[in-house]
PDB file of C-alpha atoms in Angstrom:
ATOM      1  CA  ASP D   1       0.014   0.071  -0.024  1.00 60.00           C
ATOM      2  CA  ALA D   2       1.088   3.405  -0.750  1.00 64.00           C
ATOM      3  CA  LYS D   3       2.530   5.562   2.358  1.00 87.00           C
ATOM      4  CA  THR D   4       0.767   8.748   3.067  1.00 93.00           C
ATOM      5  CA  THR D   5       1.709  12.002   5.076  1.00 94.00           C
ATOM      6  CA  GLN D   6      -0.087  13.909   7.178  1.00 96.00           C
ATOM      7  CA  PRO D   7       0.466  16.800   9.174  1.00 97.00           C
ATOM      8  CA  PRO D   8       0.220  15.818  12.982  1.00 95.00           C
ATOM      9  CA  SER D   9      -1.780  18.531  14.018  1.00 96.00           C
ATOM     10  CA  MET D  10      -4.103  21.681  13.012  1.00 97.00           C
ATOM     11  CA  ASP D  11      -6.384  23.928  14.400  1.00 97.00           C
ATOM     12  CA  CYS D  12      -9.857  25.497  13.451  1.00 96.00           C
ATOM     13  CA  ALA D  13     -12.350  27.889  14.620  1.00 97.00           C
ATOM     14  CA  GLU D  14     -15.720  26.563  15.155  1.00 97.00           C
ATOM     15  CA  GLY D  15     -18.030  27.183  12.229  1.00 97.00           C
ATOM     16  CA  ARG D  16     -15.345  27.323   9.841  1.00 97.00           C
ATOM     17  CA  ALA D  17     -14.058  25.142   7.106  1.00 97.00           C
ATOM     18  CA  ALA D  18     -11.689  22.518   8.303  1.00 98.00           C
ATOM     19  CA  ASN D  19      -9.404  21.358   5.357  1.00 98.00           C
ATOM     20  CA  LEU D  20      -7.341  18.650   6.167  1.00 98.00           C
ATOM     21  CA  PRO D  21      -4.567  17.518   3.398  1.00 97.00           C
ATOM     22  CA  CYS D  22      -2.739  14.308   2.975  1.00 97.00           C
ATOM     23  CA  ASN D  23       0.105  13.212   0.719  1.00 96.00           C
ATOM     24  CA  HIS D  24       0.363   9.988  -1.171  1.00 94.00           C
ATOM     25  CA  SER D  25       3.038  10.859  -3.950  1.00 93.00           C
ATOM     26  CA  THR D  26       3.568   6.764  -4.510  1.00 91.00           C
ATOM     27  CA  ILE D  27      -0.103   5.936  -4.947  1.00 91.00           C
ATOM     28  CA  SER D  28      -0.992   3.582  -7.773  1.00 88.00           C
ATOM     29  CA  GLY D  29      -3.599   3.736 -10.317  1.00 88.00           C
ATOM     30  CA  ASN D  30      -5.986   1.055  -8.636  1.00 86.00           C
ATOM     31  CA  GLU D  31      -5.734   2.289  -5.076  1.00 88.00           C
ATOM     32  CA  TYR D  32      -8.471   4.641  -3.443  1.00 91.00           C
ATOM     33  CA  VAL D  33      -7.923   7.226  -0.881  1.00 93.00           C
ATOM     34  CA  TYR D  34      -9.979   6.585   2.611  1.00 93.00           C
ATOM     35  CA  TRP D  35     -10.561   8.760   5.544  1.00 95.00           C
ATOM     36  CA  TYR D  36     -11.254   7.384   9.252  1.00 95.00           C
ATOM     37  CA  ARG D  37     -11.420   9.645  12.285  1.00 96.00           C
ATOM     38  CA  GLN D  38     -10.896   8.457  15.745  1.00 94.00           C
ATOM     39  CA  ILE D  39     -12.615  10.569  18.678  1.00 93.00           C
ATOM     40  CA  HIS D  40     -10.672  10.098  21.620  1.00 87.00           C
ATOM     41  CA  SER D  41     -10.672   6.732  23.477  1.00 84.00           C
ATOM     42  CA  GLN D  42     -13.218   5.718  20.755  1.00 90.00           C
ATOM     43  CA  GLY D  43     -12.920   3.236  17.746  1.00 91.00           C
ATOM     44  CA  PRO D  44     -12.039   4.861  14.698  1.00 92.00           C
ATOM     45  CA  GLN D  45     -15.170   5.833  12.342  1.00 93.00           C
ATOM     46  CA  TYR D  46     -15.161   5.739   8.416  1.00 92.00           C
ATOM     47  CA  ILE D  47     -15.879   8.844   6.929  1.00 96.00           C
ATOM     48  CA  ILE D  48     -15.492   8.814   3.129  1.00 95.00           C
ATOM     49  CA  HIS D  49     -13.416   7.230   0.243  1.00 93.00           C
ATOM     50  CA  GLY D  50     -12.793   8.083  -3.187  1.00 94.00           C
ATOM     51  CA  LEU D  51     -10.699   6.771  -6.522  1.00 93.00           C
ATOM     52  CA  LYS D  52      -9.998  10.105  -8.504  1.00 92.00           C
ATOM     53  CA  ASN D  53     -13.355  12.153  -8.566  1.00 87.00           C
ATOM     54  CA  ASN D  54     -14.260  14.175  -5.884  1.00 93.00           C
ATOM     55  CA  GLU D  55     -16.553  12.751  -3.282  1.00 96.00           C
ATOM     56  CA  THR D  56     -19.244  14.175  -1.049  1.00 96.00           C
ATOM     57  CA  ASN D  57     -21.186  12.667   1.953  1.00 95.00           C
ATOM     58  CA  GLU D  58     -23.237  14.156   4.771  1.00 94.00           C
ATOM     59  CA  MET D  59     -20.079  14.084   6.868  1.00 94.00           C
ATOM     60  CA  ALA D  60     -17.457  15.589   4.675  1.00 97.00           C
ATOM     61  CA  SER D  61     -15.973  16.024   1.130  1.00 98.00           C
ATOM     62  CA  LEU D  62     -12.972  14.584  -0.325  1.00 98.00           C
ATOM     63  CA  ILE D  63     -10.898  16.574  -3.259  1.00 98.00           C
ATOM     64  CA  ILE D  64      -8.395  14.356  -4.923  1.00 97.00           C
ATOM     65  CA  THR D  65      -5.947  16.331  -7.277  1.00 96.00           C
ATOM     66  CA  GLU D  66      -5.975  15.797 -11.016  1.00 95.00           C
ATOM     67  CA  ASP D  67      -2.152  13.600 -10.394  1.00 95.00           C
ATOM     68  CA  ARG D  68      -3.779  11.997  -7.387  1.00 95.00           C
ATOM     69  CA  LYS D  69      -0.829  12.496  -5.414  1.00 95.00           C
ATOM     70  CA  SER D  70      -2.380  14.336  -2.649  1.00 96.00           C
ATOM     71  CA  SER D  71      -5.808  14.976  -1.072  1.00 97.00           C
ATOM     72  CA  THR D  72      -8.011  17.182   1.061  1.00 98.00           C
ATOM     73  CA  LEU D  73     -10.829  16.205   3.492  1.00 98.00           C
ATOM     74  CA  ILE D  74     -13.042  18.986   4.099  1.00 98.00           C
ATOM     75  CA  LEU D  75     -15.266  19.470   7.067  1.00 97.00           C
ATOM     76  CA  PRO D  76     -17.423  22.385   5.736  1.00 96.00           C
ATOM     77  CA  HIS D  77     -18.608  23.653   9.019  1.00 95.00           C
ATOM     78  CA  ALA D  78     -16.247  22.284  11.828  1.00 97.00           C
ATOM     79  CA  THR D  79     -17.998  21.729  15.501  1.00 97.00           C
ATOM     80  CA  LEU D  80     -16.667  21.135  18.735  1.00 97.00           C
ATOM     81  CA  ARG D  81     -17.534  17.474  18.183  1.00 95.00           C
ATOM     82  CA  ASP D  82     -15.304  17.203  15.382  1.00 97.00           C
ATOM     83  CA  THR D  83     -12.150  17.083  17.189  1.00 97.00           C
ATOM     84  CA  ALA D  84     -10.477  13.827  16.805  1.00 96.00           C
ATOM     85  CA  VAL D  85      -7.822  12.256  15.056  1.00 95.00           C
ATOM     86  CA  TYR D  86      -8.343  11.885  11.036  1.00 97.00           C
ATOM     87  CA  TYR D  87      -6.230   9.139   9.400  1.00 95.00           C
ATOM     88  CA  CYS D  88      -5.899   9.179   5.344  1.00 95.00           C
ATOM     89  CA  ILE D  89      -5.176   5.615   4.271  1.00 91.00           C
ATOM     90  CA  VAL D  90      -4.465   4.388   0.896  1.00 89.00           C
ATOM     91  CA  ARG D  91      -5.262   0.924  -0.260  1.00 84.00           C
ATOM     92  CA  VAL D  92      -7.106  -1.337  -3.165  1.00 79.00           C
ATOM     93  CA  PRO D  93     -10.193  -2.714  -2.119  1.00 72.00           C
ATOM     94  CA  ASN D  94     -11.220  -6.102  -3.232  1.00 61.00           C
ATOM     95  CA  ARG D  95      -7.747  -7.517  -3.132  1.00 58.00           C
ATOM     96  CA  ALA D  96      -7.014 -10.192  -1.028  1.00 55.00           C
ATOM     97  CA  SER D  97      -3.276  -9.020  -0.397  1.00 52.00           C
ATOM     98  CA  ASN D  98      -4.684  -5.939   0.857  1.00 58.00           C
ATOM     99  CA  TYR D  99      -5.952  -7.379   3.951  1.00 66.00           C
ATOM    100  CA  LYS D 100      -3.294  -5.873   6.075  1.00 71.00           C
ATOM    101  CA  LEU D 101      -4.860  -2.793   6.865  1.00 76.00           C
ATOM    102  CA  THR D 102      -2.194  -0.327   8.422  1.00 79.00           C
ATOM    103  CA  PHE D 103      -2.774   3.407   9.669  1.00 82.00           C
ATOM    104  CA  GLY D 104      -0.274   5.702  10.161  1.00 83.00           C
ATOM    105  CA  LYS D 105      -0.425   8.514  13.201  1.00 86.00           C
ATOM    106  CA  GLY D 106      -2.883  10.719  11.373  1.00 93.00           C
ATOM    107  CA  THR D 107      -3.619  14.659  11.990  1.00 96.00           C
ATOM    108  CA  LEU D 108      -5.000  15.677  15.413  1.00 96.00           C
ATOM    109  CA  LEU D 109      -7.526  18.427  14.558  1.00 98.00           C
ATOM    110  CA  THR D 110      -8.782  20.756  17.237  1.00 97.00           C
ATOM    111  CA  VAL D 111     -11.861  22.742  16.721  1.00 97.00           C
ATOM    112  CA  ASN D 112     -11.975  25.887  18.608  1.00 96.00           C
ATOM    113  CA  PRO D 113     -14.729  27.664  20.325  1.00 95.00           C
TER     114      PRO D 113
ATOM    115  CA  ASP U   1     -28.334  -4.083  15.724  1.00 58.00           C
ATOM    116  CA  GLY U   2     -25.318  -5.118  13.772  1.00 66.00           C
ATOM    117  CA  GLY U   3     -21.610  -4.213  14.769  1.00 92.00           C
ATOM    118  CA  ILE U   4     -18.107  -5.144  16.525  1.00 95.00           C
ATOM    119  CA  THR U   5     -18.174  -5.654  20.505  1.00 95.00           C
ATOM    120  CA  GLN U   6     -15.449  -5.643  22.742  1.00 96.00           C
ATOM    121  CA  SER U   7     -15.311  -6.210  26.303  1.00 91.00           C
ATOM    122  CA  PRO U   8     -14.509  -5.355  28.835  1.00 91.00           C
ATOM    123  CA  LYS U   9     -14.147  -1.741  28.579  1.00 92.00           C
ATOM    124  CA  TYR U  10     -11.441  -1.454  31.122  1.00 94.00           C
ATOM    125  CA  LEU U  11      -9.100  -4.363  32.177  1.00 94.00           C
ATOM    126  CA  PHE U  12      -6.878  -4.450  34.880  1.00 94.00           C
ATOM    127  CA  ARG U  13      -4.344  -7.221  35.482  1.00 92.00           C
ATOM    128  CA  LYS U  14      -1.260  -8.069  37.649  1.00 91.00           C
ATOM    129  CA  GLU U  15       2.184  -8.164  35.902  1.00 90.00           C
ATOM    130  CA  GLY U  16       3.142 -11.567  34.416  1.00 89.00           C
ATOM    131  CA  GLN U  17      -0.389 -12.626  33.939  1.00 92.00           C
ATOM    132  CA  ASN U  18      -1.720 -13.460  30.798  1.00 94.00           C
ATOM    133  CA  VAL U  19      -5.296 -11.855  30.006  1.00 95.00           C
ATOM    134  CA  THR U  20      -7.609 -12.599  26.998  1.00 96.00           C
ATOM    135  CA  LEU U  21      -9.653  -9.401  25.443  1.00 96.00           C
ATOM    136  CA  SER U  22     -13.024 -10.417  23.627  1.00 96.00           C
ATOM    137  CA  CYS U  23     -13.813  -9.266  20.242  1.00 97.00           C
ATOM    138  CA  GLU U  24     -17.101 -10.306  18.661  1.00 97.00           C
ATOM    139  CA  GLN U  25     -18.862  -9.115  15.511  1.00 96.00           C
ATOM    140  CA  ASN U  26     -22.083  -9.936  14.051  1.00 95.00           C
ATOM    141  CA  LEU U  27     -21.703  -8.286  10.468  1.00 93.00           C
ATOM    142  CA  ASN U  28     -20.517 -11.553   8.734  1.00 93.00           C
ATOM    143  CA  HIS U  29     -17.290  -9.888   8.051  1.00 92.00           C
ATOM    144  CA  ASP U  30     -14.534 -12.371   6.885  1.00 91.00           C
ATOM    145  CA  ALA U  31     -11.353 -10.228   7.907  1.00 92.00           C
ATOM    146  CA  MET U  32     -10.842  -9.261  11.629  1.00 94.00           C
ATOM    147  CA  TYR U  33      -8.196  -7.250  13.212  1.00 94.00           C
ATOM    148  CA  TRP U  34      -6.357  -6.071  16.309  1.00 96.00           C
ATOM    149  CA  TYR U  35      -4.526  -2.968  16.895  1.00 95.00           C
ATOM    150  CA  ARG U  36      -2.933  -1.439  19.748  1.00 95.00           C
ATOM    151  CA  GLN U  37      -2.783   2.469  20.616  1.00 93.00           C
ATOM    152  CA  ASP U  38      -0.449   4.171  22.941  1.00 92.00           C
ATOM    153  CA  PRO U  39      -0.874   7.812  24.125  1.00 86.00           C
ATOM    154  CA  GLY U  40      -0.561   9.852  21.091  1.00 79.00           C
ATOM    155  CA  GLN U  41       0.239   7.267  18.564  1.00 82.00           C
ATOM    156  CA  GLY U  42      -1.197   5.715  15.491  1.00 85.00           C
ATOM    157  CA  LEU U  43      -2.931   2.489  15.386  1.00 89.00           C
ATOM    158  CA  ARG U  44      -0.090  -0.632  15.273  1.00 91.00           C
ATOM    159  CA  LEU U  45      -1.448  -3.484  13.830  1.00 92.00           C
ATOM    160  CA  ILE U  46      -0.726  -6.771  16.093  1.00 96.00           C
ATOM    161  CA  TYR U  47      -2.559  -9.698  14.486  1.00 95.00           C
ATOM    162  CA  TYR U  48      -5.005  -9.974  11.776  1.00 93.00           C
ATOM    163  CA  SER U  49      -7.235 -12.909  10.243  1.00 93.00           C
ATOM    164  CA  GLN U  50      -8.709 -13.105   6.652  1.00 90.00           C
ATOM    165  CA  ILE U  51     -10.621 -15.916   7.498  1.00 91.00           C
ATOM    166  CA  VAL U  52     -11.856 -18.627  10.073  1.00 94.00           C
ATOM    167  CA  ASN U  53      -8.955 -20.823  11.564  1.00 95.00           C
ATOM    168  CA  ASP U  54      -6.422 -18.439   9.761  1.00 93.00           C
ATOM    169  CA  PHE U  55      -4.374 -15.445  10.941  1.00 94.00           C
ATOM    170  CA  GLN U  56      -1.102 -13.784  10.242  1.00 93.00           C
ATOM    171  CA  LYS U  57       1.138 -11.360  12.225  1.00 94.00           C
ATOM    172  CA  GLY U  58       0.895  -7.775  12.061  1.00 92.00           C
ATOM    173  CA  ASP U  59       3.833  -5.581  12.915  1.00 91.00           C
ATOM    174  CA  ILE U  60       3.811  -5.974  16.594  1.00 95.00           C
ATOM    175  CA  ALA U  61       2.612  -9.711  17.382  1.00 96.00           C
ATOM    176  CA  GLU U  62       5.396 -10.606  19.692  1.00 96.00           C
ATOM    177  CA  GLY U  63       4.210 -11.181  23.150  1.00 96.00           C
ATOM    178  CA  TYR U  64       0.367 -11.749  21.902  1.00 97.00           C
ATOM    179  CA  SER U  65      -1.350 -14.617  20.423  1.00 97.00           C
ATOM    180  CA  VAL U  66      -5.070 -14.910  18.702  1.00 98.00           C
ATOM    181  CA  SER U  67      -7.384 -17.732  17.958  1.00 97.00           C
ATOM    182  CA  ARG U  68     -10.174 -17.741  15.062  1.00 97.00           C
ATOM    183  CA  GLU U  69     -12.051 -20.491  15.877  1.00 97.00           C
ATOM    184  CA  LYS U  70     -15.518 -18.982  14.783  1.00 96.00           C
ATOM    185  CA  LYS U  71     -16.109 -16.153  11.874  1.00 96.00           C
ATOM    186  CA  GLU U  72     -17.731 -13.982  14.782  1.00 97.00           C
ATOM    187  CA  SER U  73     -15.074 -14.289  17.438  1.00 97.00           C
ATOM    188  CA  PHE U  74     -11.568 -13.111  17.150  1.00 98.00           C
ATOM    189  CA  PRO U  75     -10.094 -13.016  21.140  1.00 98.00           C
ATOM    190  CA  LEU U  76      -6.809 -11.487  21.708  1.00 97.00           C
ATOM    191  CA  THR U  77      -4.607 -12.741  24.302  1.00 97.00           C
ATOM    192  CA  VAL U  78      -1.654 -10.746  25.895  1.00 96.00           C
ATOM    193  CA  THR U  79       0.887 -12.798  27.381  1.00 95.00           C
ATOM    194  CA  SER U  80       3.364 -12.438  30.300  1.00 90.00           C
ATOM    195  CA  ALA U  81       5.970 -12.172  27.344  1.00 89.00           C
ATOM    196  CA  GLN U  82       4.527  -8.694  26.071  1.00 91.00           C
ATOM    197  CA  LYS U  83       6.581  -6.209  27.820  1.00 90.00           C
ATOM    198  CA  ASN U  84       4.722  -3.176  28.025  1.00 92.00           C
ATOM    199  CA  PRO U  85       0.975  -4.594  27.648  1.00 94.00           C
ATOM    200  CA  THR U  86      -0.653  -1.246  29.160  1.00 96.00           C
ATOM    201  CA  ALA U  87      -2.526   0.092  26.314  1.00 96.00           C
ATOM    202  CA  PHE U  88      -5.663   0.926  24.491  1.00 96.00           C
ATOM    203  CA  TYR U  89      -6.590  -2.260  22.157  1.00 97.00           C
ATOM    204  CA  LEU U  90      -9.098  -2.104  19.265  1.00 96.00           C
ATOM    205  CA  CYS U  91     -10.769  -4.498  17.511  1.00 96.00           C
ATOM    206  CA  ALA U  92     -11.758  -4.510  13.589  1.00 94.00           C
ATOM    207  CA  SER U  93     -13.748  -6.021  11.111  1.00 93.00           C
ATOM    208  CA  LYS U  94     -13.652  -5.158   7.280  1.00 88.00           C
ATOM    209  CA  THR U  95     -15.532  -5.696   4.224  1.00 84.00           C
ATOM    210  CA  ASN U  96     -14.096  -4.832   0.973  1.00 77.00           C
ATOM    211  CA  THR U  97     -14.549  -1.292   1.041  1.00 77.00           C
ATOM    212  CA  GLU U  98     -14.875   0.022   4.886  1.00 84.00           C
ATOM    213  CA  ALA U  99     -13.642  -1.171   8.208  1.00 88.00           C
ATOM    214  CA  PHE U 100     -15.621  -1.223  11.563  1.00 92.00           C
ATOM    215  CA  PHE U 101     -14.263  -0.798  14.882  1.00 94.00           C
ATOM    216  CA  GLY U 102     -15.315  -1.616  18.270  1.00 95.00           C
ATOM    217  CA  GLN U 103     -15.197   0.858  21.039  1.00 93.00           C
ATOM    218  CA  GLY U 104     -11.856  -0.592  22.580  1.00 95.00           C
ATOM    219  CA  THR U 105     -10.312  -2.263  25.760  1.00 96.00           C
ATOM    220  CA  ARG U 106      -7.925  -0.052  27.930  1.00 96.00           C
ATOM    221  CA  LEU U 107      -6.072  -2.632  29.675  1.00 96.00           C
ATOM    222  CA  THR U 108      -3.655  -1.698  32.526  1.00 95.00           C
ATOM    223  CA  VAL U 109      -1.142  -3.563  34.154  1.00 92.00           C
ATOM    224  CA  VAL U 110       0.235  -3.175  37.780  1.00 89.00           C
TER     225      VAL U 110
END
């Protein structure tokens, strides 16, 4: 699986958009970008994933650059409850060799009042 | 409701004792995982299982053991050989596209 690089921490004001970057310069053509988040002392929660088109759901938007070497998770109106560690991972779904699911250290997003 | 359940939420053990953490899922997922998380750190993979009666070591398997006798269950034993067992342990199961996590077990060894 391609390696990802994320900033260790970010701050955001409540009500503003939070933009979390992720670099994945070695991503291969069939690898998807996945985002999860972990609120303190809980299990991680799936947010969104995408291949090359921008994606949006009720939680967030995912913007993937045209060369697919980086992506940005956007929380359009951050709330205090969005304070969490956000993990970006890349992997190929539906591939048996990809069962080894690994996470990095992620980005600690702190939403301030 | 479908989901993945870890028990107990908090666990205390004396040093030198083996302890088994429970993980049960009713999502009918083949793949299951155990992770360890230390304060301020990411998730580190201990063991994973792709199918019943099969499992593989992750990145930090030393001092741990697992079994996968049933599809629904993937218990983790923290043995006395694990040098620093105090940590937050997370279990997960996965479809082809998405991973589902339990709420974790916080193990404290005194």
